[in-house]
XYZ file of C-alpha atoms in Angstrom:
653
model
C -33.291 15.309 55.804
C -31.691 17.647 53.252
C -30.141 16.278 50.062
C -27.963 18.708 48.097
C -27.800 17.894 44.361
C -24.920 18.580 41.985
C -26.415 21.858 40.741
C -26.871 23.119 44.304
C -30.591 22.332 44.493
C -31.652 21.157 47.956
C -34.368 18.557 48.365
C -35.959 18.024 51.758
C -37.570 14.776 52.905
C -39.318 13.765 56.085
C -38.437 10.105 55.521
C -35.481 8.173 54.105
C -35.189 7.725 50.336
C -33.285 5.338 48.045
C -30.971 6.989 45.522
C -33.057 5.636 42.638
C -36.195 7.241 44.122
C -34.515 10.643 44.174
C -33.434 10.094 40.558
C -37.059 9.356 39.566
C -38.271 12.515 41.261
C -35.774 14.517 39.225
C -36.868 12.847 35.955
C -37.835 9.425 34.644
C -35.230 9.793 31.914
C -32.484 10.306 34.468
C -33.677 7.299 36.450
C -33.560 5.103 33.327
C -30.010 6.276 32.514
C -28.742 6.138 36.094
C -25.934 3.681 36.914
C -25.119 4.651 40.496
C -25.073 7.508 42.955
C -22.276 9.485 44.498
C -23.075 10.286 48.113
C -20.683 12.637 49.899
C -18.023 11.644 47.360
C -18.559 7.870 47.647
C -19.959 5.851 44.738
C -22.912 3.748 45.897
C -25.691 1.532 44.569
C -28.889 3.132 43.351
C -30.543 0.930 45.995
C -28.672 2.731 48.783
C -31.044 4.333 51.291
C -30.336 7.940 52.259
C -31.323 8.734 55.847
C -29.347 11.854 56.733
C -28.194 15.133 55.221
C -25.801 14.560 52.308
C -24.683 15.653 48.869
C -25.855 13.518 45.959
C -24.951 13.191 42.306
C -26.804 10.750 40.069
C -24.173 9.013 37.909
C -24.864 7.838 34.365
C -22.585 6.107 31.878
C -21.544 9.606 30.756
C -19.714 9.910 34.069
C -16.464 7.976 34.476
C -17.550 6.481 37.800
C -20.950 5.550 36.390
C -19.384 3.885 33.371
C -17.188 1.782 35.671
C -20.314 0.550 37.476
C -21.866 -0.447 34.147
C -18.665 -2.251 33.149
C -18.396 -4.005 36.494
C -21.932 -5.302 36.064
C -20.983 -6.492 32.580
C -18.103 -8.482 34.088
C -20.666 -10.313 36.279
C -22.754 -11.078 33.210
C -19.602 -12.422 31.568
C -18.966 -14.653 34.591
C -22.502 -16.002 34.518
C -22.253 -16.723 30.785
C -18.962 -18.617 31.239
C -20.425 -20.686 34.068
C -23.463 -21.515 31.896
C -21.287 -22.688 28.998
C -18.308 -24.053 30.936
C -19.687 -25.319 34.273
C -16.295 -26.593 35.451
C -14.708 -23.138 35.183
C -13.797 -21.604 38.543
C -14.467 -17.920 39.254
C -11.721 -15.628 40.570
C -11.930 -11.829 40.134
C -13.581 -9.544 37.578
C -12.985 -5.802 38.044
C -13.771 -2.800 35.880
C -10.645 -1.199 34.387
C -9.948 2.012 32.462
C -10.640 0.396 29.093
C -13.528 -1.859 30.138
C -13.392 -4.921 32.365
C -11.964 -8.404 32.626
C -12.700 -11.634 34.454
C -10.195 -14.361 35.332
C -11.242 -18.018 35.251
C -9.526 -21.239 36.167
C -10.390 -22.947 32.892
C -8.965 -24.161 29.607
C -7.819 -21.393 27.217
C -10.621 -19.607 25.376
C -10.600 -19.363 21.580
C -12.139 -16.527 19.556
C -14.973 -18.932 18.767
C -15.476 -19.448 22.510
C -15.661 -15.685 23.020
C -18.314 -15.420 20.307
C -20.379 -18.122 22.048
C -19.965 -16.361 25.383
C -21.116 -13.065 23.835
C -24.310 -14.720 22.579
C -24.951 -16.151 26.028
C -24.371 -12.726 27.587
C -26.970 -11.206 25.266
C -29.495 -13.800 26.437
C -28.748 -12.980 30.077
C -29.075 -9.247 29.455
C -32.369 -9.730 27.581
C -33.845 -11.575 30.596
C -33.171 -8.439 32.625
C -32.522 -10.093 35.977
C -32.336 -7.687 38.893
C -29.044 -7.468 40.766
C -29.704 -7.925 44.457
C -27.171 -7.398 47.218
C -27.051 -9.555 50.347
C -24.507 -10.183 53.085
C -23.365 -13.161 55.137
C -21.138 -13.486 58.196
C -17.585 -14.477 57.232
C -17.850 -18.159 58.247
C -21.216 -18.572 56.503
C -19.805 -16.860 53.416
C -16.910 -19.353 53.328
C -19.311 -22.267 53.612
C -21.568 -20.727 50.952
C -18.739 -20.595 48.415
C -17.330 -23.991 49.416
C -20.702 -25.545 48.644
C -20.544 -23.951 45.200
C -17.033 -25.304 44.623
C -15.546 -21.802 44.206
C -12.180 -22.306 45.905
C -10.713 -18.993 44.756
C -13.620 -17.076 46.258
C -13.107 -19.011 49.505
C -9.467 -17.912 49.554
C -10.470 -14.280 49.041
C -12.965 -14.429 51.912
C -10.441 -16.127 54.209
C -8.110 -13.152 53.685
C -10.735 -10.820 55.163
C -10.811 -10.078 58.927
C -12.786 -12.340 61.223
C -16.195 -10.956 62.083
C -16.461 -9.199 58.719
C -19.824 -9.113 56.945
C -19.261 -10.382 53.390
C -21.325 -8.939 50.553
C -22.634 -10.807 47.496
C -24.681 -9.923 44.420
C -27.307 -12.184 42.942
C -28.646 -11.962 39.371
C -31.142 -14.735 38.803
C -29.492 -18.024 39.769
C -25.977 -16.600 39.532
C -24.243 -15.292 42.659
C -20.839 -13.632 42.949
C -18.736 -12.347 45.818
C -18.594 -8.574 45.360
C -18.607 -5.265 47.222
C -20.393 -3.502 44.350
C -21.878 -1.149 43.369
C -23.862 -2.490 40.398
C -26.680 -1.553 38.037
C -30.256 -2.222 39.085
C -30.611 -4.951 36.441
C -28.717 -6.513 33.555
C -30.990 -4.653 31.105
C -28.938 -1.542 31.805
C -26.156 -2.949 29.587
C -26.765 -1.607 26.071
C -23.496 -2.087 24.201
C -20.639 -4.474 24.993
C -17.959 -6.556 23.295
C -15.470 -9.222 24.353
C -12.171 -8.125 22.862
C -9.540 -10.728 23.728
C -8.332 -13.438 26.070
C -4.939 -14.219 27.564
C -3.205 -16.000 30.408
C -2.817 -14.370 33.833
C -1.383 -15.671 37.101
C -3.642 -15.861 40.134
C -2.897 -12.750 42.168
C -0.128 -11.865 39.717
C 2.181 -14.488 41.231
C 4.050 -16.739 38.789
C 4.223 -19.420 41.483
C 0.426 -19.639 41.515
C -2.070 -21.061 39.026
C -2.215 -19.807 35.450
C -5.730 -18.504 34.821
C -7.571 -17.487 31.667
C -8.474 -13.808 31.457
C -11.241 -12.539 29.191
C -11.185 -8.815 28.369
C -14.205 -6.840 27.293
C -15.601 -3.353 27.171
C -18.993 -1.721 27.499
C -20.407 1.713 26.710
C -23.634 3.644 27.027
C -24.364 3.425 23.286
C -23.525 1.236 20.305
C -21.971 4.253 18.582
C -19.488 4.727 21.419
C -18.684 1.022 21.391
C -18.108 1.008 17.624
C -15.816 4.035 17.940
C -13.846 2.233 20.663
C -13.548 -0.953 18.581
C -12.280 1.117 15.665
C -9.776 2.692 18.056
C -8.612 -0.809 19.026
C -8.064 -1.639 15.359
C -6.078 1.562 14.908
C -3.816 0.946 17.897
C -3.206 -2.636 16.800
C -1.615 -1.144 13.692
C 0.729 0.831 15.970
C 1.544 -2.059 18.314
C 5.319 -2.280 18.141
C 5.192 -6.043 18.571
C 3.287 -6.283 15.292
C 4.574 -3.273 13.360
C 8.203 -3.742 14.399
C 8.180 -7.253 12.968
C 6.426 -6.166 9.779
C 9.057 -3.457 9.276
C 11.796 -6.038 9.927
C 13.183 -4.119 12.895
C 13.286 -7.122 15.230
C 12.155 -10.703 15.625
C 12.101 -13.437 18.257
C 12.874 -17.137 17.977
C 11.639 -19.863 20.337
C 14.925 -21.770 20.344
C 16.795 -18.626 21.419
C 14.384 -17.822 24.221
C 11.604 -15.616 25.458
C 12.576 -12.027 26.174
C 15.673 -12.283 23.954
C 14.783 -10.343 20.785
C 16.971 -10.307 17.693
C 17.497 -6.845 16.251
C 17.364 -7.016 12.463
C 19.698 -4.773 10.411
C 17.182 -1.892 10.299
C 16.480 -2.087 14.031
C 20.189 -2.373 14.815
C 20.852 0.756 12.718
C 18.248 2.693 14.699
C 19.729 1.589 18.028
C 23.192 2.511 16.745
C 21.931 5.980 15.773
C 20.366 6.502 19.187
C 23.422 5.210 21.023
C 25.907 7.377 19.130
C 23.713 10.433 19.691
C 23.356 9.797 23.422
C 27.044 9.067 23.990
C 28.102 12.198 22.101
C 25.479 14.286 23.911
C 26.556 13.038 27.353
C 30.297 13.276 26.725
C 30.469 16.515 24.746
C 27.734 18.568 26.406
C 27.204 17.175 29.912
C 30.678 16.228 31.117
C 30.430 12.427 31.211
C 33.395 10.080 30.962
C 33.063 6.578 29.520
C 33.606 3.289 31.306
C 33.325 -0.278 30.063
C 32.808 -2.937 32.699
C 32.205 -6.718 32.762
C 28.856 -8.359 32.040
C 29.130 -10.578 35.117
C 30.695 -10.678 38.561
C 31.125 -12.944 41.539
C 28.343 -13.089 44.081
C 30.699 -11.287 46.491
C 30.114 -8.005 44.634
C 26.336 -8.259 44.836
C 26.508 -9.150 48.534
C 28.340 -5.901 49.223
C 25.834 -3.859 47.213
C 22.832 -5.614 48.745
C 21.521 -6.951 45.448
C 22.155 -10.527 46.564
C 19.731 -10.112 49.468
C 17.250 -7.755 47.840
C 17.321 -8.603 44.124
C 18.669 -12.136 43.674
C 15.403 -13.565 42.322
C 15.658 -11.087 39.440
C 19.218 -12.162 38.537
C 20.651 -14.913 36.362
C 22.950 -16.803 38.740
C 25.718 -18.995 37.326
C 26.621 -21.746 39.761
C 25.512 -23.043 43.139
C 26.891 -21.621 46.382
C 26.465 -24.997 48.087
C 28.872 -26.817 45.794
C 30.840 -24.285 43.708
C 33.877 -22.411 44.976
C 32.873 -19.303 43.051
C 29.360 -18.300 41.999
C 28.833 -15.642 39.343
C 25.794 -13.685 38.192
C 25.063 -11.722 35.052
C 24.783 -8.087 35.992
C 21.313 -6.577 36.435
C 22.838 -3.084 36.752
C 26.209 -1.363 36.396
C 26.503 0.651 39.599
C 28.693 -1.716 41.681
C 31.190 -1.975 38.804
C 31.483 1.778 38.347
C 32.036 2.209 42.087
C 35.276 0.265 41.709
C 36.310 2.510 38.820
C 35.915 5.364 41.307
C 37.788 3.478 44.061
C 40.761 2.667 41.808
C 42.433 5.895 42.912
C 42.027 8.322 45.790
C 39.759 11.283 45.029
C 39.822 14.819 46.332
C 36.828 17.108 46.804
C 38.207 18.979 43.768
C 37.673 15.902 41.575
C 33.929 15.872 42.155
C 31.482 15.637 40.605
C 32.537 12.628 38.545
C 29.982 11.590 35.927
C 30.503 8.044 34.687
C 28.552 6.970 31.614
C 28.302 3.527 30.078
C 26.228 1.889 27.364
C 25.480 -1.181 29.437
C 24.108 -4.563 28.472
C 22.087 -5.849 31.436
C 20.269 -9.073 32.291
C 17.136 -9.457 34.407
C 15.233 -12.644 35.039
C 11.749 -11.343 34.269
C 8.717 -13.600 34.696
C 7.709 -15.349 31.488
C 4.215 -13.865 31.752
C 5.693 -10.358 31.670
C 7.585 -10.735 28.389
C 6.339 -8.483 25.582
C 8.127 -7.526 22.373
C 10.859 -5.007 23.151
C 9.288 -3.446 26.239
C 9.894 -6.292 28.700
C 12.958 -8.394 27.899
C 15.623 -10.373 29.712
C 18.643 -8.829 27.997
C 18.691 -5.142 27.152
C 20.980 -2.180 26.631
C 20.699 0.979 28.671
C 22.193 4.487 28.726
C 23.388 4.032 32.272
C 25.285 6.557 34.336
C 26.410 7.160 37.911
C 27.400 10.515 39.294
C 29.672 10.566 42.335
C 29.146 13.942 44.001
C 29.761 15.880 47.179
C 26.618 16.311 49.304
C 26.617 20.055 48.540
C 26.549 19.265 44.790
C 23.704 16.754 44.943
C 20.731 19.019 44.258
C 22.241 20.784 41.244
C 23.538 17.532 39.744
C 20.119 15.916 40.216
C 18.545 18.860 38.390
C 21.105 18.392 35.629
C 20.117 14.750 35.201
C 16.468 15.777 34.866
C 17.445 18.467 32.350
C 19.369 15.934 30.251
C 16.417 13.546 30.335
C 14.074 16.335 29.257
C 16.369 17.290 26.377
C 16.399 13.678 25.176
C 12.602 13.488 25.382
C 12.232 16.780 23.521
C 14.609 15.713 20.758
C 12.651 12.484 20.279
C 9.370 14.411 20.220
C 7.856 12.549 23.171
C 8.157 15.108 25.974
C 4.380 15.627 26.054
C 3.727 11.887 26.406
C 5.325 11.279 29.809
C 4.398 11.570 33.466
C 6.790 12.118 36.362
C 6.631 9.977 39.496
C 8.361 10.400 42.843
C 8.927 6.757 43.772
C 9.159 6.472 47.556
C 9.935 3.748 50.048
C 7.259 1.912 52.000
C 7.952 2.290 55.747
C 5.599 -0.627 56.418
C 7.868 -2.937 54.400
C 11.230 -2.296 56.055
C 12.763 -5.598 54.904
C 12.725 -4.366 51.313
C 15.010 -1.397 52.025
C 18.328 -0.492 53.630
C 18.972 2.656 55.657
C 17.181 4.570 58.381
C 13.812 6.341 58.083
C 15.381 9.784 58.601
C 17.571 9.331 55.507
C 14.618 8.237 53.401
C 12.421 11.099 54.548
C 15.149 13.676 53.911
C 16.038 12.422 50.436
C 12.401 12.139 49.379
C 11.821 15.712 50.522
C 14.854 16.917 48.524
C 13.456 15.336 45.358
C 9.979 16.723 46.075
C 11.402 20.237 46.389
C 13.454 19.862 43.190
C 10.393 18.839 41.171
C 8.364 21.664 42.673
C 11.104 24.220 41.953
C 11.353 23.029 38.335
C 7.541 23.216 38.083
C 7.332 19.600 36.933
C 3.921 18.042 37.723
C 4.369 14.703 39.487
C 2.606 12.037 41.496
C 3.996 10.147 44.479
C 4.138 6.340 44.480
C 4.718 4.519 47.781
C 6.767 1.321 47.601
C 8.298 1.983 44.165
C 11.735 3.165 45.341
C 14.898 1.149 44.787
C 16.033 -0.655 47.923
C 18.772 1.955 48.466
C 17.018 5.213 47.624
C 14.035 7.149 46.220
C 13.879 8.130 42.576
C 12.117 10.019 39.839
C 10.558 7.671 37.301
C 9.576 9.161 33.956
C 6.828 6.940 32.592
C 4.940 6.582 29.317
C 1.965 4.494 28.234
C 2.011 2.095 25.315
C -0.819 1.939 22.783
C -2.795 -0.359 25.083
C -2.559 2.015 28.028
C 0.030 0.078 30.056
C 2.522 2.350 31.768
C 6.252 1.623 31.555
C 9.206 3.439 33.095
C 11.353 4.962 30.360
C 13.895 7.055 32.314
C 14.970 6.942 35.959
C 16.966 9.315 38.176
C 17.753 7.899 41.655
C 19.046 9.584 44.788
C 21.451 7.367 46.740
C 22.833 8.441 50.106
C 23.531 4.891 51.316
C 25.620 2.695 48.996
C 28.833 4.713 49.358
C 28.935 3.373 52.913
C 28.460 -0.199 51.684
C 31.447 0.121 49.333
C 33.643 2.260 51.594
C 33.714 5.057 49.013
C 35.115 8.395 50.131
C 36.866 11.547 49.013
C 39.309 13.797 50.874
C 37.757 17.144 51.779
C 39.491 20.504 52.171
C 40.351 19.635 55.761
C 42.038 16.400 54.789
C 39.179 14.318 56.205
C 37.538 11.305 54.581
C 33.932 12.055 53.554
C 31.287 9.808 52.007
C 30.040 11.011 48.619
C 26.456 10.832 47.400
C 25.555 8.952 44.242
C 23.013 9.591 41.487
C 21.960 6.571 39.444
C 20.394 7.743 36.191
C 19.557 7.054 32.589
C 19.315 9.675 29.884
C 17.223 7.751 27.391
C 16.678 4.570 29.390
C 16.574 1.154 27.771
C 17.255 1.374 24.039
C 14.976 -1.557 23.198
C 12.052 -0.113 25.147
C 12.681 3.322 23.636
C 12.604 1.808 20.157
C 9.258 0.159 20.969
C 7.968 3.511 22.216
C 9.065 5.303 19.038
C 7.527 2.655 16.773
C 4.162 3.203 18.467
C 4.507 6.981 18.756
C 5.225 7.466 15.075
C 3.431 4.371 13.726
C 6.769 3.492 12.106
C 7.079 6.876 10.345
C 10.121 8.011 12.297
C 11.830 11.398 12.067
C 14.254 11.259 9.171
C 17.362 11.314 11.368
C 16.248 8.089 13.067
C 15.177 6.192 9.959
C 17.279 3.176 8.974
C 16.483 4.051 5.351
C 16.173 7.773 4.728
C 16.002 7.918 0.942
C 15.065 5.364 -1.687
C 16.123 6.020 -5.270
C 13.606 4.734 -7.839
C 14.755 4.444 -11.479
C 11.826 4.498 -13.909
C 13.440 1.671 -15.870
C 16.722 -0.236 -16.141
C 18.000 2.399 -18.587
C 18.373 4.842 -15.721
C 19.852 2.430 -13.201
C 23.373 3.821 -13.628
C 22.150 7.346 -12.881
C 20.192 6.039 -9.888
C 23.380 4.456 -8.545
C 25.252 7.706 -9.122
C 22.617 9.587 -7.090
C 22.810 6.905 -4.416
C 26.592 7.295 -4.248
C 26.350 11.055 -3.703
C 23.761 10.555 -0.965
C 26.030 8.071 0.814
C 29.012 10.430 0.524
C 26.947 12.948 2.493
C 26.046 10.450 5.204
C 22.466 9.897 4.046
C 21.169 6.328 4.404
C 19.861 5.434 0.968
C 19.087 2.435 -1.215
C 18.286 1.864 -4.871
C 15.234 -0.126 -5.953
C 16.788 -2.076 -8.819
C 13.785 -4.322 -9.452
C 12.268 -4.491 -12.932
C 8.906 -3.228 -11.662
C 6.656 -0.374 -12.745
C 7.385 2.948 -11.031
C 3.919 3.086 -9.436
C 4.559 -0.228 -7.727
C 7.965 0.949 -6.494
C 6.417 4.113 -5.043
C 3.736 2.129 -3.229
C 6.358 -0.244 -1.808
C 8.442 2.689 -0.546
C 5.357 4.155 1.120
C 4.578 0.839 2.823
C 8.189 0.733 4.026
C 7.624 4.251 5.452
C 10.705 5.714 3.752
C 10.780 9.517 4.264
C 11.984 10.403 0.757
C 11.715 8.829 -2.680
C 13.804 10.107 -5.580
C 12.321 9.152 -8.946
C 14.846 9.340 -11.778
C 14.303 8.996 -15.517
C 15.420 10.531 -18.792
C 14.727 14.156 -17.869
C 16.323 13.885 -14.411
C 19.446 12.266 -15.833
C 19.760 14.864 -18.593
C 19.422 17.786 -16.167
C 21.225 16.259 -13.175
C 18.091 16.501 -11.071
C 15.771 14.256 -9.064
C 11.977 14.116 -8.782
C 11.218 14.228 -5.051
C 8.320 12.540 -3.310
C 8.126 12.680 0.498
C 5.973 11.654 3.442
C 5.685 15.325 4.300
C 4.613 17.218 1.176
C 3.806 14.419 -1.249
C 5.006 15.188 -4.772
C 7.575 17.981 -4.354
C 8.566 18.117 -8.032
C 12.033 18.253 -9.520
C 14.975 19.560 -7.539
C 18.691 19.945 -8.036
C 20.346 16.940 -6.426
C 22.669 19.100 -4.305
C 19.734 21.224 -3.157
C 17.953 18.075 -1.991
C 21.081 16.727 -0.282
C 21.646 20.009 1.582
C 18.042 20.085 2.816
C 18.060 16.468 4.033
C 21.462 16.850 5.712
C 20.145 19.907 7.549
C 17.025 17.976 8.611
C 19.166 15.109 9.921
C 21.705 17.369 11.618
C 19.036 19.385 13.472
C 16.983 16.243 14.230
C 13.926 18.002 12.876
C 10.541 16.375 13.398
C 8.335 17.107 10.388
C 4.596 16.554 10.245
C 3.552 13.657 8.041
C 1.024 14.316 5.280
C -1.600 11.693 6.200
C -3.191 11.343 2.771
C 0.140 10.277 1.323
C 0.034 7.207 3.588
C -3.378 5.948 2.449
């Protein structure tokens, strides 16, 4: 038997060997650090016996796959600790994830004090150093085994597996869990871990099923790595838009108004207004869009034509009951069916196309309560929605144009490096979810694939993420916690024109079905605002700031001059305020820094006498005295060009 190691070394054996034995032969140090093996590309237990020629890499916690094995083992230790302290808790699932691991329990909510107790219990378990031992049972015996332990969720998981399947378990001392592995050799391999938080989570992600209690944790090879990660968590908490956006008074939520219905405060509303005016002007003046304004609701008849009633009704807010009401309405979840009737209001010739309809649309989607989060997942939102009605021969170029517009928006906001592109495809094994024939789907997906390849845009392909009427490009970004959200979408639709009997007259006088592109240029304004809060930690580019300059009089004697400066700033379109409080200037400067205002203008006797201002900024700190008009010209240029300046970090301490 020949075993080829990572460095190309070949080891020959006359008899079979366990992975851990090979690791020991290489070095005792490697064996002590080993978490798992990778055999012919598959991650396996160190206990796995090698009995034929293969490639082998010994994985430690320095390897991503090895670290996941360590974290998965830590999730089992967590489960054992919870069962020790809360015997009535029911086990569900506990996987390793990119940031650590979690385990879901059917139990009462866990407090921070509970997590601290669980951590202490975990340390005791780890200190005992129980070996993790794998064993298997036939499916029916496995069901009985878990029924006897009262673990109903595990029973359900086993029942979902095929009949005749051998079911694997791992034992550590008296604790046993259903698991495919792999795992560490013993619990002593866990050197540094921490439970970070707890939250609610639905069983199998289904809001119709039981609400469980999820405990999150992380684990690393060393305490130093763990401490660095915990510090990172503290840092990202400061950027969390749900926290920072409230502290900056950009938005708030109120229980009596409802979950997923945020209130934009004056500063947040000003930022959305700035974004909206920019996008509308950009689309209309530079990309050939024409504005529409359509109703916020419609009869169910409209959504039955579009297919939303059959494919999307559970995500809609329906007003009325079809069984007893003559007319049933629904708040709109998207604008496309409305804009189709703008198109159909008059006959169109091939010369009229493409038509690019743009609308700043308020939409409503009945999201699950467990999905609500700040501004990123809401039930009412505003979107830069657009629909392009095009001839088939125009489709590719217009689709490229939509991607170019999206890229320009991302570049202007300074977030173009933070996104990933996804080709969202249909799932041919789930035909009920989609309309249209397979040939249409395959052709349109291939068109999009070729466009992305031609534009040299790296992308991944996601099966089952298409809209029910067509594939799309989703431009996604991660929030500070690593969760990915779709920011911008461009969809290829070769089907809905048929549903709505849309046509144009071609050069031969024949009726022809157009194609449709559904797209956003900046996406949902609320979600974009959340993204920008986290991207810039609240220190937005000056052009986006709801307060761009704060004028700080040294004392009340210079208040009139401060107001004069403020007036000139306003005349030039600069968003400014005056701090009129009878406070010391040092305090006013600190308050302006906390408020993340880009520029502070300190004015006193000398500034008033010379018609100047003393400039302090987030970018260069103390910039000294400047002529007021010189400062105004520079800031106006910065706002006009939408410049993104680097922040001087020490000024924010």
